[in-house]
């Protein structure tokens, strides 16, 4: 106890009282364990202890321990009576400090430990570059803050994250690009953002880094965080099982927790040594929650004729590469089904500005809407779409869809060497054995087995508007085949389309950041009389 004057105690929370004891020697760390044992024996409640030697000078006011008082008795008295609330005020301890605190009951009836130095405030850095990732991260932030309002979210993302309360350092969704050439054009911006994040990790040191999809840039962020000892969570990891399996080494080295949205995906990562948790796909959370604009829905339902919805994607290159093909398909569909209507669901206003003059030039009944995708999917009879997470929303609403994704000839040639799965559409992957090692053949839409795919798909460098139109015409004219496909979609939906992914991810993240579940008796805060009697008994 000769270094007692170096001890610091920080008041963290008033109800229940949580204290963090910071010790300057290894000997003091052992005294923390004695405090826990005495408190549990005398007061019948659990006290969690996490001991570690200080590596840096603590922040906050120093409270010297009185002379002639045992460390155990002094710690228990402060733990039970909260004598420091008027002296120190709320403080935050260093992450390397010893921690003494209660175990708290959660709504599920389990006893969960709370790390006192994190009970005051959590700072989490998010990085999401895709528009869909922006939505998923925003829902995760809301779920985290509903459970722990003190959480401070900061990082790179988009408008949805900003509305959820995240302090945006940069709108990364403006850089939602694919393929090497387009990335190279923005490499200076990516490097500047990486250096900015690395400096933030040095000066502010968040408690965790949460990455959402967007491989490439997020690998840099993961590496920077891991080098500084910050826990890294990958929420909705990149689909490296489909096109870049050699990157599993990066995932193991730089990512601590992988939160997967697909069951076969979680199994694949776990088999390769990653700490994995299957939480479900957050796209179903957003789909279940979004009821749509009732005025818009009512107005559209009054119109006659079947509706075919065009979903050209959220990236600029997807819109420019596929929209003309979809409009060519619309011409062919209109010739076969004269009473058909078309609607284009654009993600961004600039996409709508790009689509409107081209739609007008066709002379067809094509309407262009911006940010009405959920409503238009509900109204649609059939859809034409690019590959992406939107296919899960189409599955949820049971909409027969043709997938068309046109890329450059060079990209089409290169992808053949790296692609390791039969399909490119999530719905088709969920319907079959997505990662079957004994079936490495690629999907051929012209083969007899093509009917096995729920959504016909065309990954191509050519114009496949004729094939796309033939599927839509067949569904509109043959109601029996249409109904059979809807029935198959319903069976898959019942199996995989379950909400709650954001909630499960938030619970997992907070549990792993704060403490693991503890079995044993639940605590109750002692009365003043019990606390006084317990301290005196412990001293005796």
XYZ file of C-alpha atoms in Angstrom:
540
model
C 0.000 0.000 0.000
C 3.023 2.241 -0.143
C 1.873 3.752 -3.421
C -1.606 4.475 -2.152
C -1.262 8.152 -2.912
C -1.128 7.289 -6.620
C -4.570 5.695 -6.641
C -7.322 7.505 -8.478
C -11.025 6.791 -8.253
C -13.451 8.156 -10.834
C -17.155 8.541 -10.279
C -18.932 7.247 -13.342
C -22.662 6.986 -12.726
C -25.007 7.688 -9.850
C -27.728 5.087 -10.317
C -26.558 2.404 -10.139
C -23.228 3.579 -8.751
C -20.300 2.514 -10.900
C -16.717 3.188 -9.916
C -13.495 2.763 -11.795
C -10.374 2.289 -9.672
C -7.140 3.127 -11.433
C -4.012 1.607 -9.954
C -0.402 2.472 -10.548
C 1.166 -0.840 -9.530
C 0.594 -4.531 -10.072
C 0.031 -4.909 -6.338
C -2.900 -2.537 -6.432
C -4.470 -4.587 -9.206
C -4.627 -7.537 -6.824
C -6.436 -5.411 -4.226
C -9.265 -4.851 -6.721
C -10.011 -8.558 -6.636
C -10.141 -8.555 -2.834
C -12.653 -5.699 -2.923
C -14.893 -7.758 -5.202
C -14.709 -10.861 -3.026
C -15.486 -8.985 0.199
C -18.361 -7.075 -1.393
C -19.929 -10.211 -2.807
C -19.602 -12.124 0.472
C -20.960 -9.359 2.692
C -23.537 -7.643 0.486
C -24.803 -10.533 -1.727
C -24.345 -8.759 -5.024
C -21.853 -9.231 -7.821
C -18.975 -6.854 -8.402
C -17.107 -7.166 -11.676
C -13.387 -6.481 -11.760
C -11.137 -5.838 -14.706
C -7.560 -5.150 -13.643
C -4.742 -3.826 -15.787
C -1.639 -1.822 -15.036
C -1.741 1.794 -16.138
C 0.194 2.583 -19.283
C -0.489 6.277 -19.309
C -1.229 9.070 -16.897
C -4.932 9.127 -16.002
C -7.161 12.102 -16.650
C -9.364 13.707 -14.039
C -8.975 14.746 -10.415
C -6.720 12.710 -8.153
C -8.248 11.607 -4.861
C -5.533 10.473 -2.400
C -6.468 7.560 -0.169
C -6.536 8.470 3.544
C -3.646 7.204 5.654
C -4.317 4.332 8.028
C -7.268 2.936 6.062
C -7.093 -0.388 4.264
C -7.498 -0.251 0.511
C -10.278 -2.826 0.566
C -12.359 -0.997 3.155
C -11.845 2.344 1.457
C -12.864 0.978 -1.942
C -15.983 -0.744 -0.601
C -17.078 2.362 1.280
C -16.775 4.461 -1.866
C -18.454 1.769 -3.932
C -21.469 1.537 -1.631
C -21.931 5.156 -0.602
C -20.753 7.056 -3.665
C -18.746 9.631 -1.726
C -17.063 10.981 -4.837
C -20.069 12.390 -6.637
C -19.623 15.848 -5.160
C -15.843 15.767 -5.328
C -14.980 14.526 -8.793
C -18.136 14.900 -10.808
C -18.584 12.672 -13.870
C -15.254 11.511 -15.234
C -14.161 9.033 -17.861
C -11.412 6.597 -17.056
C -8.709 5.449 -19.423
C -9.417 2.184 -21.273
C -6.422 0.496 -19.632
C -7.694 1.162 -16.123
C -8.893 -1.298 -13.516
C -12.661 -1.353 -13.330
C -14.914 -2.218 -10.425
C -18.644 -2.169 -11.048
C -22.019 -3.848 -10.810
C -23.602 -6.406 -13.075
C -26.858 -5.063 -14.440
C -30.068 -6.899 -15.333
C -31.125 -6.515 -18.947
C -34.729 -6.790 -20.252
C -34.110 -10.382 -21.349
C -33.608 -11.445 -17.735
C -29.904 -12.127 -18.033
C -27.237 -10.475 -15.908
C -24.831 -8.517 -18.074
C -21.624 -6.943 -16.902
C -21.088 -3.254 -17.553
C -17.577 -1.906 -17.965
C -17.601 1.242 -15.842
C -15.118 3.184 -17.917
C -17.486 2.754 -20.886
C -20.696 3.426 -19.000
C -20.206 7.170 -19.198
C -19.784 7.503 -22.952
C -18.981 5.398 -25.998
C -17.482 6.841 -29.140
C -17.954 4.703 -32.253
C -16.510 5.489 -35.675
C -18.615 4.396 -38.676
C -17.594 4.085 -42.311
C -20.227 3.396 -44.993
C -19.734 4.350 -48.624
C -22.643 2.701 -50.410
C -26.136 4.259 -50.324
C -27.510 0.981 -48.957
C -24.741 0.895 -46.365
C -25.709 4.411 -45.327
C -29.234 3.162 -44.556
C -27.978 0.084 -42.693
C -25.529 2.107 -40.602
C -28.235 4.657 -39.753
C -30.555 1.934 -38.465
C -27.713 0.429 -36.440
C -26.912 3.818 -34.892
C -30.543 4.277 -33.861
C -30.641 0.842 -32.259
C -27.387 1.463 -30.391
C -28.499 4.851 -29.104
C -31.862 3.475 -27.997
C -29.956 1.110 -25.710
C -27.114 3.435 -24.756
C -28.012 7.116 -25.296
C -24.500 8.228 -24.344
C -23.045 6.746 -27.542
C -21.426 9.325 -29.804
C -21.402 8.282 -33.478
C -18.921 9.855 -35.868
C -17.386 8.952 -39.196
C -17.941 8.700 -42.947
C -21.370 8.008 -44.382
C -24.352 9.658 -45.980
C -27.536 11.632 -45.277
C -29.335 8.787 -43.498
C -26.520 8.471 -40.984
C -26.560 12.221 -40.428
C -30.287 12.151 -39.691
C -29.700 9.280 -37.258
C -27.382 11.489 -35.206
C -23.971 10.631 -36.642
C -21.467 13.469 -36.935
C -20.329 13.155 -40.548
C -16.717 13.968 -41.319
C -17.388 13.423 -45.048
C -20.238 12.245 -47.274
C -18.644 9.045 -48.513
C -21.714 7.976 -50.504
C -20.695 10.550 -53.114
C -17.754 8.230 -53.879
C -19.794 5.054 -54.446
C -17.737 3.750 -57.378
C -16.715 0.308 -58.631
C -13.909 -1.184 -60.704
C -10.267 -0.199 -60.659
C -10.355 2.566 -63.257
C -13.024 4.607 -61.496
C -11.345 4.100 -58.133
C -8.061 5.321 -59.598
C -9.691 8.576 -60.667
C -10.594 9.270 -57.024
C -7.482 7.834 -55.370
C -6.303 11.226 -54.069
C -9.623 11.794 -52.295
C -9.567 8.309 -50.794
C -6.016 8.812 -49.524
C -6.916 12.148 -47.949
C -9.899 10.602 -46.167
C -7.774 7.700 -44.964
C -5.194 10.047 -43.461
C -7.957 12.083 -41.844
C -9.393 8.966 -40.211
C -5.948 7.817 -39.048
C -5.320 11.185 -37.387
C -8.726 10.979 -35.727
C -7.862 7.559 -34.319
C -4.665 9.021 -32.870
C -6.192 12.113 -31.295
C -9.664 10.917 -30.242
C -9.313 7.118 -30.093
C -12.862 5.778 -30.561
C -13.993 2.752 -28.576
C -14.798 0.853 -31.768
C -14.781 1.137 -35.550
C -17.802 -0.185 -37.459
C -17.408 -0.757 -41.197
C -20.349 -1.334 -43.542
C -19.581 -3.085 -46.852
C -17.581 -0.786 -49.231
C -14.439 -2.935 -49.608
C -11.239 -1.306 -50.732
C -11.406 1.902 -48.747
C -12.766 0.194 -45.642
C -9.771 -2.171 -45.658
C -7.595 0.902 -45.151
C -9.765 2.069 -42.260
C -9.676 -1.387 -40.673
C -5.897 -1.546 -40.919
C -5.459 1.925 -39.389
C -7.769 1.077 -36.487
C -6.239 -2.340 -35.843
C -2.730 -0.902 -35.697
C -3.900 1.405 -32.927
C -5.574 -1.337 -30.931
C -9.155 -0.244 -31.692
C -11.742 -3.056 -32.033
C -13.009 -3.389 -35.608
C -16.502 -4.641 -36.487
C -17.507 -5.398 -40.084
C -21.282 -5.071 -40.372
C -22.495 -6.518 -43.675
C -19.014 -7.565 -44.862
C -18.021 -7.472 -48.534
C -18.925 -10.531 -50.550
C -15.373 -11.792 -50.822
C -16.755 -15.340 -50.875
C -18.074 -14.512 -54.359
C -15.186 -12.717 -56.033
C -12.116 -12.225 -53.794
C -11.607 -15.219 -51.542
C -7.910 -14.453 -51.134
C -8.901 -11.420 -49.040
C -9.951 -13.629 -46.151
C -6.442 -13.058 -44.777
C -7.179 -9.344 -44.453
C -10.430 -10.101 -42.702
C -8.679 -12.292 -40.146
C -5.857 -9.809 -39.516
C -7.718 -6.521 -39.389
C -11.294 -7.331 -38.307
C -12.240 -8.525 -34.821
C -15.953 -9.243 -35.369
C -17.835 -10.036 -38.598
C -21.606 -9.426 -38.423
C -23.122 -11.292 -41.368
C -26.491 -10.864 -43.020
C -26.643 -14.163 -44.895
C -26.595 -17.593 -43.227
C -24.227 -19.246 -45.710
C -21.985 -16.175 -45.497
C -21.635 -16.497 -41.715
C -20.774 -20.167 -42.086
C -18.154 -19.409 -44.727
C -16.364 -16.793 -42.604
C -16.517 -18.941 -39.467
C -14.963 -21.915 -41.265
C -12.011 -19.700 -42.180
C -11.187 -18.533 -38.691
C -13.159 -15.290 -38.350
C -15.148 -14.398 -35.248
C -18.576 -14.364 -36.837
C -22.129 -13.566 -35.769
C -25.190 -14.085 -37.978
C -27.598 -11.200 -37.334
C -29.799 -11.304 -40.439
C -29.951 -8.849 -43.301
C -30.832 -5.250 -42.317
C -32.557 -4.632 -45.628
C -35.576 -6.469 -44.238
C -35.599 -4.079 -41.251
C -35.961 -1.099 -43.549
C -38.536 -2.866 -45.713
C -40.694 -3.859 -42.739
C -40.539 -0.369 -41.263
C -41.264 1.636 -44.427
C -44.995 1.816 -45.127
C -44.709 4.302 -47.979
C -46.445 7.529 -48.910
C -50.205 6.796 -48.650
C -51.166 9.690 -50.942
C -48.743 8.583 -53.653
C -49.838 4.952 -53.338
C -53.533 5.828 -53.575
C -52.983 8.039 -56.611
C -51.016 5.387 -58.489
C -53.491 2.606 -57.689
C -56.279 4.529 -59.415
C -54.473 4.204 -62.735
C -55.277 1.321 -65.069
C -52.935 -1.170 -66.660
C -50.070 -3.308 -65.351
C -47.061 -1.431 -64.002
C -43.467 -2.374 -64.821
C -40.907 -0.666 -62.591
C -37.344 0.014 -63.712
C -34.676 0.046 -60.972
C -31.457 1.332 -62.609
C -29.272 1.241 -59.473
C -27.750 3.684 -57.015
C -24.327 4.200 -58.624
C -23.784 6.572 -61.519
C -22.072 3.911 -63.628
C -24.981 1.506 -63.094
C -27.507 4.084 -64.281
C -25.546 5.107 -67.354
C -24.684 1.512 -68.235
C -28.133 -0.064 -67.932
C -30.859 2.552 -68.353
C -30.783 2.590 -72.173
C -31.063 -1.204 -72.206
C -34.096 -1.026 -69.942
C -35.732 1.580 -72.193
C -35.139 -0.656 -75.235
C -36.841 -3.466 -73.319
C -39.746 -1.119 -72.547
C -40.292 -0.553 -76.281
C -40.518 -4.288 -76.912
C -42.835 -4.824 -73.942
C -45.144 -2.001 -75.050
C -45.513 -3.555 -78.500
C -46.738 -6.818 -76.939
C -48.756 -5.326 -74.045
C -50.181 -1.953 -75.199
C -51.865 -1.060 -71.892
C -48.673 -1.411 -69.845
C -47.261 1.482 -67.790
C -43.630 2.101 -66.845
C -42.031 3.877 -63.900
C -38.350 4.545 -63.248
C -37.312 4.595 -59.581
C -34.226 6.812 -59.288
C -32.131 6.949 -56.144
C -30.632 10.417 -56.614
C -31.992 13.614 -58.207
C -29.130 13.646 -60.727
C -30.167 10.166 -61.830
C -33.707 11.444 -62.413
C -32.340 14.374 -64.418
C -30.391 11.893 -66.532
C -33.408 9.621 -67.062
C -36.180 12.129 -67.872
C -35.014 13.314 -71.329
C -34.243 9.733 -72.354
C -37.652 8.560 -71.179
C -39.359 11.364 -73.094
C -37.428 10.452 -76.244
C -38.930 6.960 -76.267
C -42.494 8.254 -76.675
C -43.681 5.620 -74.193
C -45.778 6.098 -71.032
C -42.699 6.226 -68.785
C -42.730 8.257 -65.575
C -39.553 9.070 -63.671
C -39.627 9.361 -59.882
C -36.944 10.107 -57.337
C -36.807 8.496 -53.887
C -40.067 6.617 -54.339
C -38.475 3.189 -54.682
C -40.344 1.450 -51.803
C -43.708 2.745 -53.010
C -43.082 1.798 -56.646
C -41.976 -1.707 -55.691
C -45.209 -2.181 -53.747
C -47.221 -1.053 -56.783
C -45.304 -3.013 -59.432
C -46.519 -6.084 -61.273
C -43.015 -6.865 -62.580
C -39.614 -5.211 -62.333
C -36.380 -4.775 -64.239
C -33.392 -4.121 -61.989
C -29.642 -4.184 -61.656
C -28.093 -6.624 -59.222
C -27.845 -5.429 -55.632
C -29.486 -5.349 -52.229
C -32.706 -4.111 -53.806
C -33.354 -7.708 -54.855
C -34.098 -8.489 -51.190
C -36.797 -5.822 -51.158
C -38.231 -7.309 -54.339
C -38.257 -10.694 -52.625
C -40.037 -9.260 -49.597
C -42.814 -7.819 -51.801
C -42.935 -10.942 -54.033
C -42.239 -9.117 -57.304
C -41.083 -11.151 -60.334
C -37.936 -9.443 -61.582
C -35.363 -9.664 -64.357
C -31.812 -8.713 -63.373
C -29.611 -6.995 -65.964
C -26.121 -5.730 -65.173
C -24.042 -4.434 -68.070
C -20.342 -3.816 -67.571
C -17.420 -3.052 -69.872
C -15.853 -5.781 -71.994
C -12.650 -5.623 -69.960
C -14.548 -5.930 -66.669
C -16.584 -8.820 -68.071
C -13.405 -10.611 -69.118
C -11.707 -10.063 -65.749
C -14.673 -11.101 -63.588
C -14.649 -14.538 -65.150
C -11.326 -15.277 -63.442
C -12.390 -14.149 -59.956
C -16.049 -15.074 -59.716
C -16.601 -18.090 -57.458
C -20.402 -18.350 -57.266
C -23.029 -19.384 -59.774
C -25.309 -16.354 -59.411
C -24.786 -12.632 -58.909
C -28.211 -11.963 -57.357
C -28.712 -12.378 -53.614
C -32.179 -13.875 -54.041
C -30.846 -16.624 -56.301
C -27.969 -17.267 -53.907
C -30.366 -17.602 -50.977
C -32.604 -19.964 -52.915
C -29.827 -22.449 -53.687
C -26.632 -23.811 -52.209
C -24.733 -20.609 -52.830
C -21.242 -21.806 -51.954
C -21.406 -25.415 -53.083
C -17.837 -26.488 -53.761
C -18.932 -29.213 -56.183
C -20.818 -26.829 -58.492
C -18.581 -24.058 -59.801
C -20.457 -23.589 -63.095
C -21.677 -20.085 -63.855
C -25.309 -19.308 -64.523
C -26.261 -19.457 -68.191
C -29.661 -17.837 -68.858
C -29.992 -19.805 -72.104
C -29.418 -23.238 -70.552
C -32.262 -25.649 -69.656
C -31.356 -25.268 -65.967
C -31.917 -21.505 -66.108
C -35.495 -21.931 -64.858
C -34.102 -22.852 -61.433
C -33.215 -19.197 -60.814
C -36.006 -17.211 -59.184
C -34.826 -13.999 -60.845
C -33.461 -14.437 -64.398
C -30.148 -12.577 -64.458
C -27.854 -11.237 -67.157
C -24.328 -10.169 -66.271
C -23.174 -9.025 -69.669
C -21.221 -6.557 -71.756
C -23.900 -6.600 -74.471
C -27.463 -5.402 -74.968
C -29.813 -8.095 -73.658
C -32.988 -6.021 -73.890
C -34.735 -8.662 -76.017
C -34.245 -11.368 -73.389
C -35.255 -9.013 -70.581
C -38.438 -8.033 -72.414
C -39.369 -11.647 -73.156
C -39.436 -12.511 -69.443
C -41.628 -9.518 -68.580
C -44.016 -10.227 -71.467
C -44.309 -13.857 -70.414
C -45.245 -12.916 -66.844
C -47.775 -10.296 -67.931
C -49.487 -12.572 -70.453
C -49.283 -15.904 -68.621
C -50.789 -15.453 -65.171
C -50.195 -19.105 -64.302
C -46.411 -18.847 -64.626
C -46.609 -15.524 -62.784
C -48.474 -17.117 -59.867
C -46.075 -20.058 -59.724
C -43.098 -17.715 -59.446
C -44.814 -15.682 -56.725
C -45.448 -18.896 -54.797
C -41.752 -19.810 -54.985
C -40.817 -16.333 -53.799
C -43.238 -16.678 -50.884
C -41.563 -19.909 -49.790
C -38.134 -18.267 -49.797
C -39.456 -15.182 -48.017
C -40.923 -17.293 -45.220
C -37.522 -18.896 -44.762
C -35.143 -15.910 -44.825
C -36.997 -12.567 -44.687
C -36.993 -11.793 -40.978
C -36.483 -8.379 -39.395
C -34.476 -7.431 -36.330
C -30.978 -7.489 -37.840
C -30.098 -3.982 -36.654
C -31.346 -4.770 -33.167
C -29.320 -7.977 -32.945
C -26.218 -6.250 -34.289
C -26.550 -3.431 -31.736
C -26.915 -5.898 -28.862
C -23.894 -7.875 -30.015
C -21.747 -4.778 -30.451
C -22.602 -3.330 -27.039
C -22.234 -6.699 -25.334
C -18.765 -7.285 -26.754
C -17.680 -3.708 -26.063
C -18.972 -3.616 -22.508
C -18.786 -7.169 -21.168
C -19.892 -10.711 -21.760
C -23.082 -12.120 -20.225
C -22.616 -13.407 -16.669
C -24.485 -16.293 -15.129
C -25.297 -16.157 -11.437
C -27.459 -14.183 -9.022
C -28.740 -10.793 -10.098
C -27.628 -7.829 -8.084
C -29.646 -5.406 -6.022
C -28.331 -2.153 -4.688
C -27.839 -2.372 -0.880
C -29.680 -0.020 1.411
C -27.738 2.550 3.402
C -28.001 0.411 6.533
C -26.767 -2.703 4.746
C -23.898 -0.801 3.210
C -22.777 0.685 6.538
C -23.052 -2.663 8.309
C -21.187 -4.367 5.505
C -18.291 -1.920 5.575
C -17.934 -2.261 9.342
C -18.082 -6.053 9.089
C -15.488 -6.065 6.329
C -13.180 -3.884 8.389
C -13.549 -6.227 11.350
